Every structure is written in C-alpha cells, then in structure tokens.
Amino acid sequence: MDETIILEKLMGFGMTRQEAVIYLCLYKKGGLTGYEVSKQTGISRSNVYGSLSNLAEAGAAYLVKGSANRYLAVSIEEFCNNKIRILEREKEFLMENMPAADEPLDGYITIEGASNIRNKIITMLEKAQQRIYLSAPGDFLMSIRKELEAVSERKIKLVFITDKDTGIEPTFLYLTDKKEKQIRLIIDSVYVLTGDIAGGKTDTCLYSGQRNFVSVFKEALRNEIKLIELTKGENRNE
C-alpha cells in the first residue's frame, strides 16, 4: 500500500506528518536510536529527538533506556484503541458539560469536501426516525452500505432512486438511467442535503432544514419517482 495513505491515517490520530514518518520507521524497523531514525528517515537529529519525545508522551512509542536509548513503536492496535478510549471519555464529558446552545438558524449550510459530506450524510442517516429518501449513484450507496443496512434494520422507511440494484434492501427501489455524481437526501421530511459527490475536496453540498426548501425538494423527488414509474414501471418492492 502507498505509505502516503498510511501517513495520512496516522495524522488522523493526532500525529504531525514528521511524527507519522518516524512512527512508521520505528514500526517497520523495531527498536532504533534517535541517530538511527535520523539516518533512516533523513530527518535532522534535533527534529527526530523532539518527535520521539512527542510520540512517547502521546503513547505511540516506548523509550528503552540503556547505554544508548532506543525507541519502540507501540502496536498500532494498542495505540489506536487507547486514543479512541480517551476520545470517548472526552466526548462523554463534553456531552454532559457543554453550555446550552441557541437554536440553529433556519437557513442553508454549505458543506465542502468529500470526507465532510460523507460524515454529514452518515450523521443524518443515524438520526433518522421515520423515513429517508435518497437519490444517488449506486456506487455511492455501496460506499455507505453498512450505514444503510443499519437504517434498514431499524425498520425506517428507506427509498432509493438510483441507477443499479446494490443488493441493499430498501423499502422501495426506483431504478433509473445512469445518475450523475450527485446526491439528494431527505430525512424525516425535515432536513435536506443536496450537491456533488465526485469524491474530491471540491465537492460541495447544501444542507438545510428550511421548510419551504424541504417542501420544494420533496415535490421534486415525487415527480422524479412518478416519471420513473411512468417510463419504466420499476418499483421492485412495492
């Protein structure tokens, strides 16, 4: 696998890129001195020692003292589990102690970047209580298959408008021609998300709970479904 991807994932757990490079070096090579790490990575010794100290403090490396101090990488499973455990505790504290928030504005929010959009979609799916209307390419549905199957298990009405049968079991499935890399999502007739899902940083979606916008959006999806029924009569489960 491309090490760049591994480095990016490590950075997601709070490491700087330099610390991630050094951690990966330790992980592959075993116990190393700061000098050896510097030689392996090409990073200056002064920067290496600073990063090694940070990694040890963060629970990502062990210091083995001896005539020459050496460092060992903590196993990736142990390191990740420890970080997640700490974050769960911090989450519990914040959930209990955050001050009361004002009601959100009844307007429009722009969400940028494929990762941020995906996270918002998953959050919306998890919070759904009654019904979900989702219009998107089949490939995108497959990328969130686990979350959609969890929705289905909760007995929530799930309607897909898509270009292929993904094998995920919605309440209703409407098959149409090849869809553009766009999404239209309505949750409980209250919240809407729509926009581009090409998979890049330039992806942009609009999120809103504005009533008039939601009503117009619902009507547009109803019309799309009616058109599919008229032209193809394709409703697998109805």
PDB file of N, CA and C in Angstrom, residues 101-184:
ATOM      1  N   ALA A 101     -26.945  25.541  23.910  1.00  0.00           N
ATOM      2  CA  ALA A 101     -26.711  26.225  22.636  1.00  0.00           C
ATOM      3  C   ALA A 101     -27.996  26.864  22.138  1.00  0.00           C
ATOM      4  N   ASP A 102     -27.864  27.976  21.438  1.00  0.00           N
ATOM      5  CA  ASP A 102     -29.015  28.597  20.798  1.00  0.00           C
ATOM      6  C   ASP A 102     -29.539  27.680  19.706  1.00  0.00           C
ATOM      7  N   GLU A 103     -30.810  27.819  19.366  1.00  0.00           N
ATOM      8  CA  GLU A 103     -31.376  27.050  18.270  1.00  0.00           C
ATOM      9  C   GLU A 103     -30.650  27.407  16.977  1.00  0.00           C
ATOM     10  N   PRO A 104     -30.317  26.404  16.133  1.00  0.00           N
ATOM     11  CA  PRO A 104     -29.627  26.705  14.878  1.00  0.00           C
ATOM     12  C   PRO A 104     -30.493  27.554  13.955  1.00  0.00           C
ATOM     13  N   LEU A 105     -29.839  28.359  13.147  1.00  0.00           N
ATOM     14  CA  LEU A 105     -30.563  29.194  12.193  1.00  0.00           C
ATOM     15  C   LEU A 105     -31.291  28.327  11.180  1.00  0.00           C
ATOM     16  N   ASP A 106     -32.490  28.751  10.824  1.00  0.00           N
ATOM     17  CA  ASP A 106     -33.298  28.014   9.856  1.00  0.00           C
ATOM     18  C   ASP A 106     -32.899  28.465   8.455  1.00  0.00           C
ATOM     19  N   GLY A 107     -31.677  28.129   8.074  1.00  0.00           N
ATOM     20  CA  GLY A 107     -31.161  28.613   6.794  1.00  0.00           C
ATOM     21  C   GLY A 107     -30.460  27.526   6.012  1.00  0.00           C
ATOM     22  N   TYR A 108     -29.386  27.895   5.338  1.00  0.00           N
ATOM     23  CA  TYR A 108     -28.682  26.984   4.446  1.00  0.00           C
ATOM     24  C   TYR A 108     -27.214  26.909   4.859  1.00  0.00           C
ATOM     25  N   ILE A 109     -26.707  25.697   4.944  1.00  0.00           N
ATOM     26  CA  ILE A 109     -25.313  25.471   5.324  1.00  0.00           C
ATOM     27  C   ILE A 109     -24.595  24.809   4.161  1.00  0.00           C
ATOM     28  N   THR A 110     -23.430  25.342   3.794  1.00  0.00           N
ATOM     29  CA  THR A 110     -22.616  24.757   2.737  1.00  0.00           C
ATOM     30  C   THR A 110     -21.570  23.839   3.361  1.00  0.00           C
ATOM     31  N   ILE A 111     -21.517  22.610   2.888  1.00  0.00           N
ATOM     32  CA  ILE A 111     -20.538  21.633   3.371  1.00  0.00           C
ATOM     33  C   ILE A 111     -19.598  21.309   2.216  1.00  0.00           C
ATOM     34  N   GLU A 112     -18.299  21.432   2.442  1.00  0.00           N
ATOM     35  CA  GLU A 112     -17.310  21.249   1.384  1.00  0.00           C
ATOM     36  C   GLU A 112     -16.377  20.086   1.705  1.00  0.00           C
ATOM     37  N   GLY A 113     -15.991  19.360   0.645  1.00  0.00           N
ATOM     38  CA  GLY A 113     -15.054  18.252   0.798  1.00  0.00           C
ATOM     39  C   GLY A 113     -15.762  16.924   0.961  1.00  0.00           C
ATOM     40  N   ALA A 114     -15.288  15.909   0.211  1.00  0.00           N
ATOM     41  CA  ALA A 114     -15.951  14.605   0.203  1.00  0.00           C
ATOM     42  C   ALA A 114     -16.054  13.988   1.595  1.00  0.00           C
ATOM     43  N   SER A 115     -14.993  14.098   2.391  1.00  0.00           N
ATOM     44  CA  SER A 115     -14.999  13.493   3.723  1.00  0.00           C
ATOM     45  C   SER A 115     -16.024  14.157   4.633  1.00  0.00           C
ATOM     46  N   ASN A 116     -16.087  15.476   4.601  1.00  0.00           N
ATOM     47  CA  ASN A 116     -17.049  16.201   5.439  1.00  0.00           C
ATOM     48  C   ASN A 116     -18.486  15.903   5.017  1.00  0.00           C
ATOM     49  N   ILE A 117     -18.695  15.810   3.703  1.00  0.00           N
ATOM     50  CA  ILE A 117     -20.036  15.500   3.191  1.00  0.00           C
ATOM     51  C   ILE A 117     -20.454  14.096   3.611  1.00  0.00           C
ATOM     52  N   ARG A 118     -19.548  13.150   3.464  1.00  0.00           N
ATOM     53  CA  ARG A 118     -19.843  11.769   3.858  1.00  0.00           C
ATOM     54  C   ARG A 118     -20.199  11.694   5.346  1.00  0.00           C
ATOM     55  N   ASN A 119     -19.423  12.383   6.171  1.00  0.00           N
ATOM     56  CA  ASN A 119     -19.697  12.374   7.610  1.00  0.00           C
ATOM     57  C   ASN A 119     -21.076  12.951   7.919  1.00  0.00           C
ATOM     58  N   LYS A 120     -21.444  14.023   7.211  1.00  0.00           N
ATOM     59  CA  LYS A 120     -22.756  14.634   7.434  1.00  0.00           C
ATOM     60  C   LYS A 120     -23.871  13.688   7.011  1.00  0.00           C
ATOM     61  N   ILE A 121     -23.694  13.022   5.887  1.00  0.00           N
ATOM     62  CA  ILE A 121     -24.699  12.068   5.410  1.00  0.00           C
ATOM     63  C   ILE A 121     -24.898  10.952   6.436  1.00  0.00           C
ATOM     64  N   ILE A 122     -23.802  10.407   6.940  1.00  0.00           N
ATOM     65  CA  ILE A 122     -23.889   9.318   7.916  1.00  0.00           C
ATOM     66  C   ILE A 122     -24.584   9.787   9.192  1.00  0.00           C
ATOM     67  N   THR A 123     -24.265  10.998   9.639  1.00  0.00           N
ATOM     68  CA  THR A 123     -24.925  11.548  10.825  1.00  0.00           C
ATOM     69  C   THR A 123     -26.427  11.686  10.592  1.00  0.00           C
ATOM     70  N   MET A 124     -26.802  12.162   9.406  1.00  0.00           N
ATOM     71  CA  MET A 124     -28.220  12.304   9.084  1.00  0.00           C
ATOM     72  C   MET A 124     -28.918  10.949   9.089  1.00  0.00           C
ATOM     73  N   LEU A 125     -28.280   9.939   8.514  1.00  0.00           N
ATOM     74  CA  LEU A 125     -28.867   8.599   8.483  1.00  0.00           C
ATOM     75  C   LEU A 125     -29.053   8.064   9.901  1.00  0.00           C
ATOM     76  N   GLU A 126     -28.064   8.284  10.751  1.00  0.00           N
ATOM     77  CA  GLU A 126     -28.132   7.770  12.123  1.00  0.00           C
ATOM     78  C   GLU A 126     -29.233   8.444  12.935  1.00  0.00           C
ATOM     79  N   LYS A 127     -29.525   9.706  12.615  1.00  0.00           N
ATOM     80  CA  LYS A 127     -30.531  10.452  13.375  1.00  0.00           C
ATOM     81  C   LYS A 127     -31.944  10.284  12.827  1.00  0.00           C
ATOM     82  N   ALA A 128     -32.074   9.676  11.657  1.00  0.00           N
ATOM     83  CA  ALA A 128     -33.401   9.496  11.057  1.00  0.00           C
ATOM     84  C   ALA A 128     -34.289   8.645  11.967  1.00  0.00           C
ATOM     85  N   GLN A 129     -35.569   8.999  12.007  1.00  0.00           N
ATOM     86  CA  GLN A 129     -36.503   8.286  12.875  1.00  0.00           C
ATOM     87  C   GLN A 129     -37.662   7.641  12.119  1.00  0.00           C
ATOM     88  N   GLN A 130     -38.036   8.203  10.959  1.00  0.00           N
ATOM     89  CA  GLN A 130     -39.229   7.702  10.278  1.00  0.00           C
ATOM     90  C   GLN A 130     -38.979   7.294   8.834  1.00  0.00           C
ATOM     91  N   ARG A 131     -38.400   8.198   8.037  1.00  0.00           N
ATOM     92  CA  ARG A 131     -38.272   7.902   6.606  1.00  0.00           C
ATOM     93  C   ARG A 131     -37.060   8.600   6.004  1.00  0.00           C
ATOM     94  N   ILE A 132     -36.519   7.960   4.969  1.00  0.00           N
ATOM     95  CA  ILE A 132     -35.362   8.502   4.251  1.00  0.00           C
ATOM     96  C   ILE A 132     -35.605   8.348   2.759  1.00  0.00           C
ATOM     97  N   TYR A 133     -35.446   9.441   2.031  1.00  0.00           N
ATOM     98  CA  TYR A 133     -35.459   9.411   0.573  1.00  0.00           C
ATOM     99  C   TYR A 133     -34.048   9.744   0.111  1.00  0.00           C
ATOM    100  N   LEU A 134     -33.463   8.855  -0.694  1.00  0.00           N
ATOM    101  CA  LEU A 134     -32.072   9.020  -1.102  1.00  0.00           C
ATOM    102  C   LEU A 134     -31.926   8.778  -2.596  1.00  0.00           C
ATOM    103  N   SER A 135     -31.520   9.818  -3.309  1.00  0.00           N
ATOM    104  CA  SER A 135     -31.263   9.729  -4.743  1.00  0.00           C
ATOM    105  C   SER A 135     -29.768   9.911  -4.963  1.00  0.00           C
ATOM    106  N   ALA A 136     -29.098   8.851  -5.466  1.00  0.00           N
ATOM    107  CA  ALA A 136     -27.648   8.894  -5.640  1.00  0.00           C
ATOM    108  C   ALA A 136     -27.205   7.727  -6.520  1.00  0.00           C
ATOM    109  N   PRO A 137     -25.991   7.801  -7.094  1.00  0.00           N
ATOM    110  CA  PRO A 137     -25.476   6.679  -7.883  1.00  0.00           C
ATOM    111  C   PRO A 137     -25.312   5.428  -7.018  1.00  0.00           C
ATOM    112  N   GLY A 138     -25.484   4.270  -7.648  1.00  0.00           N
ATOM    113  CA  GLY A 138     -25.352   3.014  -6.920  1.00  0.00           C
ATOM    114  C   GLY A 138     -23.994   2.834  -6.275  1.00  0.00           C
ATOM    115  N   ASP A 139     -22.937   3.300  -6.941  1.00  0.00           N
ATOM    116  CA  ASP A 139     -21.588   3.162  -6.384  1.00  0.00           C
ATOM    117  C   ASP A 139     -21.462   3.906  -5.060  1.00  0.00           C
ATOM    118  N   PHE A 140     -22.115   5.063  -4.973  1.00  0.00           N
ATOM    119  CA  PHE A 140     -22.055   5.807  -3.714  1.00  0.00           C
ATOM    120  C   PHE A 140     -22.830   5.076  -2.624  1.00  0.00           C
ATOM    121  N   LEU A 141     -23.984   4.518  -2.984  1.00  0.00           N
ATOM    122  CA  LEU A 141     -24.754   3.760  -1.996  1.00  0.00           C
ATOM    123  C   LEU A 141     -23.926   2.607  -1.435  1.00  0.00           C
ATOM    124  N   MET A 142     -23.140   1.968  -2.307  1.00  0.00           N
ATOM    125  CA  MET A 142     -22.298   0.867  -1.854  1.00  0.00           C
ATOM    126  C   MET A 142     -21.236   1.346  -0.874  1.00  0.00           C
ATOM    127  N   SER A 143     -20.780   2.583  -1.038  1.00  0.00           N
ATOM    128  CA  SER A 143     -19.727   3.110  -0.161  1.00  0.00           C
ATOM    129  C   SER A 143     -20.235   3.371   1.256  1.00  0.00           C
ATOM    130  N   ILE A 144     -21.563   3.481   1.412  1.00  0.00           N
ATOM    131  CA  ILE A 144     -22.141   3.660   2.752  1.00  0.00           C
ATOM    132  C   ILE A 144     -23.097   2.501   3.059  1.00  0.00           C
ATOM    133  N   ARG A 145     -22.792   1.352   2.511  1.00  0.00           N
ATOM    134  CA  ARG A 145     -23.658   0.179   2.651  1.00  0.00           C
ATOM    135  C   ARG A 145     -23.918  -0.173   4.124  1.00  0.00           C
ATOM    136  N   LYS A 146     -22.869  -0.176   4.920  1.00  0.00           N
ATOM    137  CA  LYS A 146     -23.007  -0.546   6.330  1.00  0.00           C
ATOM    138  C   LYS A 146     -24.016   0.349   7.034  1.00  0.00           C
ATOM    139  N   GLU A 147     -23.928   1.652   6.783  1.00  0.00           N
ATOM    140  CA  GLU A 147     -24.828   2.606   7.439  1.00  0.00           C
ATOM    141  C   GLU A 147     -26.262   2.444   6.944  1.00  0.00           C
ATOM    142  N   LEU A 148     -26.422   2.173   5.632  1.00  0.00           N
ATOM    143  CA  LEU A 148     -27.762   1.984   5.077  1.00  0.00           C
ATOM    144  C   LEU A 148     -28.408   0.702   5.600  1.00  0.00           C
ATOM    145  N   GLU A 149     -27.611  -0.341   5.741  1.00  0.00           N
ATOM    146  CA  GLU A 149     -28.152  -1.591   6.278  1.00  0.00           C
ATOM    147  C   GLU A 149     -28.566  -1.417   7.742  1.00  0.00           C
ATOM    148  N   ALA A 150     -27.825  -0.586   8.473  1.00  0.00           N
ATOM    149  CA  ALA A 150     -28.198  -0.303   9.862  1.00  0.00           C
ATOM    150  C   ALA A 150     -29.537   0.424   9.916  1.00  0.00           C
ATOM    151  N   VAL A 151     -29.766   1.328   8.957  1.00  0.00           N
ATOM    152  CA  VAL A 151     -31.050   2.029   8.866  1.00  0.00           C
ATOM    153  C   VAL A 151     -32.166   1.034   8.590  1.00  0.00           C
ATOM    154  N   SER A 152     -31.925   0.126   7.649  1.00  0.00           N
ATOM    155  CA  SER A 152     -32.930  -0.867   7.283  1.00  0.00           C
ATOM    156  C   SER A 152     -33.303  -1.738   8.482  1.00  0.00           C
ATOM    157  N   GLU A 153     -32.322  -2.080   9.301  1.00  0.00           N
ATOM    158  CA  GLU A 153     -32.575  -2.910  10.477  1.00  0.00           C
ATOM    159  C   GLU A 153     -33.431  -2.186  11.512  1.00  0.00           C
ATOM    160  N   ARG A 154     -33.415  -0.860  11.476  1.00  0.00           N
ATOM    161  CA  ARG A 154     -34.220  -0.070  12.421  1.00  0.00           C
ATOM    162  C   ARG A 154     -35.660   0.108  11.932  1.00  0.00           C
ATOM    163  N   LYS A 155     -36.001  -0.535  10.826  1.00  0.00           N
ATOM    164  CA  LYS A 155     -37.369  -0.512  10.287  1.00  0.00           C
ATOM    165  C   LYS A 155     -37.816   0.889   9.877  1.00  0.00           C
ATOM    166  N   ILE A 156     -36.883   1.698   9.436  1.00  0.00           N
ATOM    167  CA  ILE A 156     -37.195   3.034   8.928  1.00  0.00           C
ATOM    168  C   ILE A 156     -37.498   2.929   7.437  1.00  0.00           C
ATOM    169  N   LYS A 157     -38.510   3.642   6.984  1.00  0.00           N
ATOM    170  CA  LYS A 157     -38.840   3.644   5.563  1.00  0.00           C
ATOM    171  C   LYS A 157     -37.652   4.180   4.771  1.00  0.00           C
ATOM    172  N   LEU A 158     -37.188   3.399   3.803  1.00  0.00           N
ATOM    173  CA  LEU A 158     -35.982   3.737   3.054  1.00  0.00           C
ATOM    174  C   LEU A 158     -36.277   3.651   1.562  1.00  0.00           C
ATOM    175  N   VAL A 159     -36.173   4.777   0.887  1.00  0.00           N
ATOM    176  CA  VAL A 159     -36.491   4.850  -0.542  1.00  0.00           C
ATOM    177  C   VAL A 159     -35.237   5.236  -1.315  1.00  0.00           C
ATOM    178  N   PHE A 160     -34.848   4.382  -2.285  1.00  0.00           N
ATOM    179  CA  PHE A 160     -33.695   4.668  -3.141  1.00  0.00           C
ATOM    180  C   PHE A 160     -34.162   5.066  -4.530  1.00  0.00           C
ATOM    181  N   ILE A 161     -33.530   6.084  -5.083  1.00  0.00           N
ATOM    182  CA  ILE A 161     -33.619   6.386  -6.509  1.00  0.00           C
ATOM    183  C   ILE A 161     -32.190   6.303  -7.018  1.00  0.00           C
ATOM    184  N   THR A 162     -31.898   5.261  -7.787  1.00  0.00           N
ATOM    185  CA  THR A 162     -30.511   5.008  -8.150  1.00  0.00           C
ATOM    186  C   THR A 162     -30.423   4.313  -9.498  1.00  0.00           C
ATOM    187  N   ASP A 163     -29.192   4.055  -9.948  1.00  0.00           N
ATOM    188  CA  ASP A 163     -29.009   3.511 -11.289  1.00  0.00           C
ATOM    189  C   ASP A 163     -28.653   2.029 -11.307  1.00  0.00           C
ATOM    190  N   LYS A 164     -28.562   1.398 -10.131  1.00  0.00           N
ATOM    191  CA  LYS A 164     -28.293  -0.040 -10.106  1.00  0.00           C
ATOM    192  C   LYS A 164     -28.813  -0.639  -8.809  1.00  0.00           C
ATOM    193  N   ASP A 165     -29.129  -1.932  -8.884  1.00  0.00           N
ATOM    194  CA  ASP A 165     -29.559  -2.652  -7.693  1.00  0.00           C
ATOM    195  C   ASP A 165     -28.309  -3.053  -6.921  1.00  0.00           C
ATOM    196  N   THR A 166     -28.116  -2.465  -5.759  1.00  0.00           N
ATOM    197  CA  THR A 166     -26.896  -2.694  -4.983  1.00  0.00           C
ATOM    198  C   THR A 166     -26.984  -3.923  -4.082  1.00  0.00           C
ATOM    199  N   GLY A 167     -28.164  -4.491  -3.969  1.00  0.00           N
ATOM    200  CA  GLY A 167     -28.338  -5.618  -3.061  1.00  0.00           C
ATOM    201  C   GLY A 167     -28.733  -5.188  -1.666  1.00  0.00           C
ATOM    202  N   ILE A 168     -28.644  -3.884  -1.397  1.00  0.00           N
ATOM    203  CA  ILE A 168     -29.137  -3.347  -0.127  1.00  0.00           C
ATOM    204  C   ILE A 168     -30.659  -3.343  -0.210  1.00  0.00           C
ATOM    205  N   GLU A 169     -31.337  -3.742   0.842  1.00  0.00           N
ATOM    206  CA  GLU A 169     -32.789  -3.891   0.795  1.00  0.00           C
ATOM    207  C   GLU A 169     -33.506  -2.648   1.325  1.00  0.00           C
ATOM    208  N   PRO A 170     -33.895  -1.728   0.449  1.00  0.00           N
ATOM    209  CA  PRO A 170     -34.692  -0.589   0.892  1.00  0.00           C
ATOM    210  C   PRO A 170     -36.164  -0.985   0.972  1.00  0.00           C
ATOM    211  N   THR A 171     -36.995  -0.087   1.453  1.00  0.00           N
ATOM    212  CA  THR A 171     -38.436  -0.315   1.422  1.00  0.00           C
ATOM    213  C   THR A 171     -38.933  -0.245  -0.012  1.00  0.00           C
ATOM    214  N   PHE A 172     -38.455   0.761  -0.755  1.00  0.00           N
ATOM    215  CA  PHE A 172     -38.795   0.925  -2.167  1.00  0.00           C
ATOM    216  C   PHE A 172     -37.529   1.235  -2.956  1.00  0.00           C
ATOM    217  N   LEU A 173     -37.458   0.663  -4.149  1.00  0.00           N
ATOM    218  CA  LEU A 173     -36.312   0.895  -5.027  1.00  0.00           C
ATOM    219  C   LEU A 173     -36.809   1.365  -6.385  1.00  0.00           C
ATOM    220  N   TYR A 174     -36.334   2.504  -6.833  1.00  0.00           N
ATOM    221  CA  TYR A 174     -36.670   3.038  -8.148  1.00  0.00           C
ATOM    222  C   TYR A 174     -35.393   3.120  -8.970  1.00  0.00           C
ATOM    223  N   LEU A 175     -35.348   2.312 -10.032  1.00  0.00           N
ATOM    224  CA  LEU A 175     -34.162   2.282 -10.888  1.00  0.00           C
ATOM    225  C   LEU A 175     -34.334   3.237 -12.054  1.00  0.00           C
ATOM    226  N   THR A 176     -33.294   4.004 -12.301  1.00  0.00           N
ATOM    227  CA  THR A 176     -33.315   4.973 -13.385  1.00  0.00           C
ATOM    228  C   THR A 176     -32.046   4.832 -14.208  1.00  0.00           C
ATOM    229  N   ASP A 177     -31.888   5.682 -15.216  1.00  0.00           N
ATOM    230  CA  ASP A 177     -30.681   5.646 -16.030  1.00  0.00           C
ATOM    231  C   ASP A 177     -29.488   6.103 -15.209  1.00  0.00           C
ATOM    232  N   LYS A 178     -28.320   6.016 -15.793  1.00  0.00           N
ATOM    233  CA  LYS A 178     -27.089   6.395 -15.100  1.00  0.00           C
ATOM    234  C   LYS A 178     -27.219   7.777 -14.477  1.00  0.00           C
ATOM    235  N   LYS A 179     -26.918   7.844 -13.189  1.00  0.00           N
ATOM    236  CA  LYS A 179     -27.049   9.103 -12.465  1.00  0.00           C
ATOM    237  C   LYS A 179     -25.717   9.842 -12.408  1.00  0.00           C
ATOM    238  N   GLU A 180     -25.819  11.157 -12.422  1.00  0.00           N
ATOM    239  CA  GLU A 180     -24.630  11.980 -12.240  1.00  0.00           C
ATOM    240  C   GLU A 180     -24.122  11.810 -10.809  1.00  0.00           C
ATOM    241  N   LYS A 181     -22.898  12.237 -10.577  1.00  0.00           N
ATOM    242  CA  LYS A 181     -22.310  12.114  -9.238  1.00  0.00           C
ATOM    243  C   LYS A 181     -22.880  13.200  -8.323  1.00  0.00           C
ATOM    244  N   GLN A 182     -24.161  13.042  -8.052  1.00  0.00           N
ATOM    245  CA  GLN A 182     -24.870  13.996  -7.205  1.00  0.00           C
ATOM    246  C   GLN A 182     -25.760  13.240  -6.227  1.00  0.00           C
ATOM    247  N   ILE A 183     -26.069  13.896  -5.128  1.00  0.00           N
ATOM    248  CA  ILE A 183     -26.920  13.284  -4.111  1.00  0.00           C
ATOM    249  C   ILE A 183     -28.069  14.217  -3.775  1.00  0.00           C
ATOM    250  N   ARG A 184     -29.211  13.592  -3.500  1.00  0.00           N
ATOM    251  CA  ARG A 184     -30.366  14.306  -2.944  1.00  0.00           C
ATOM    252  C   ARG A 184     -30.902  13.442  -1.812  1.00  0.00           C
TER     253      ARG A 184
END
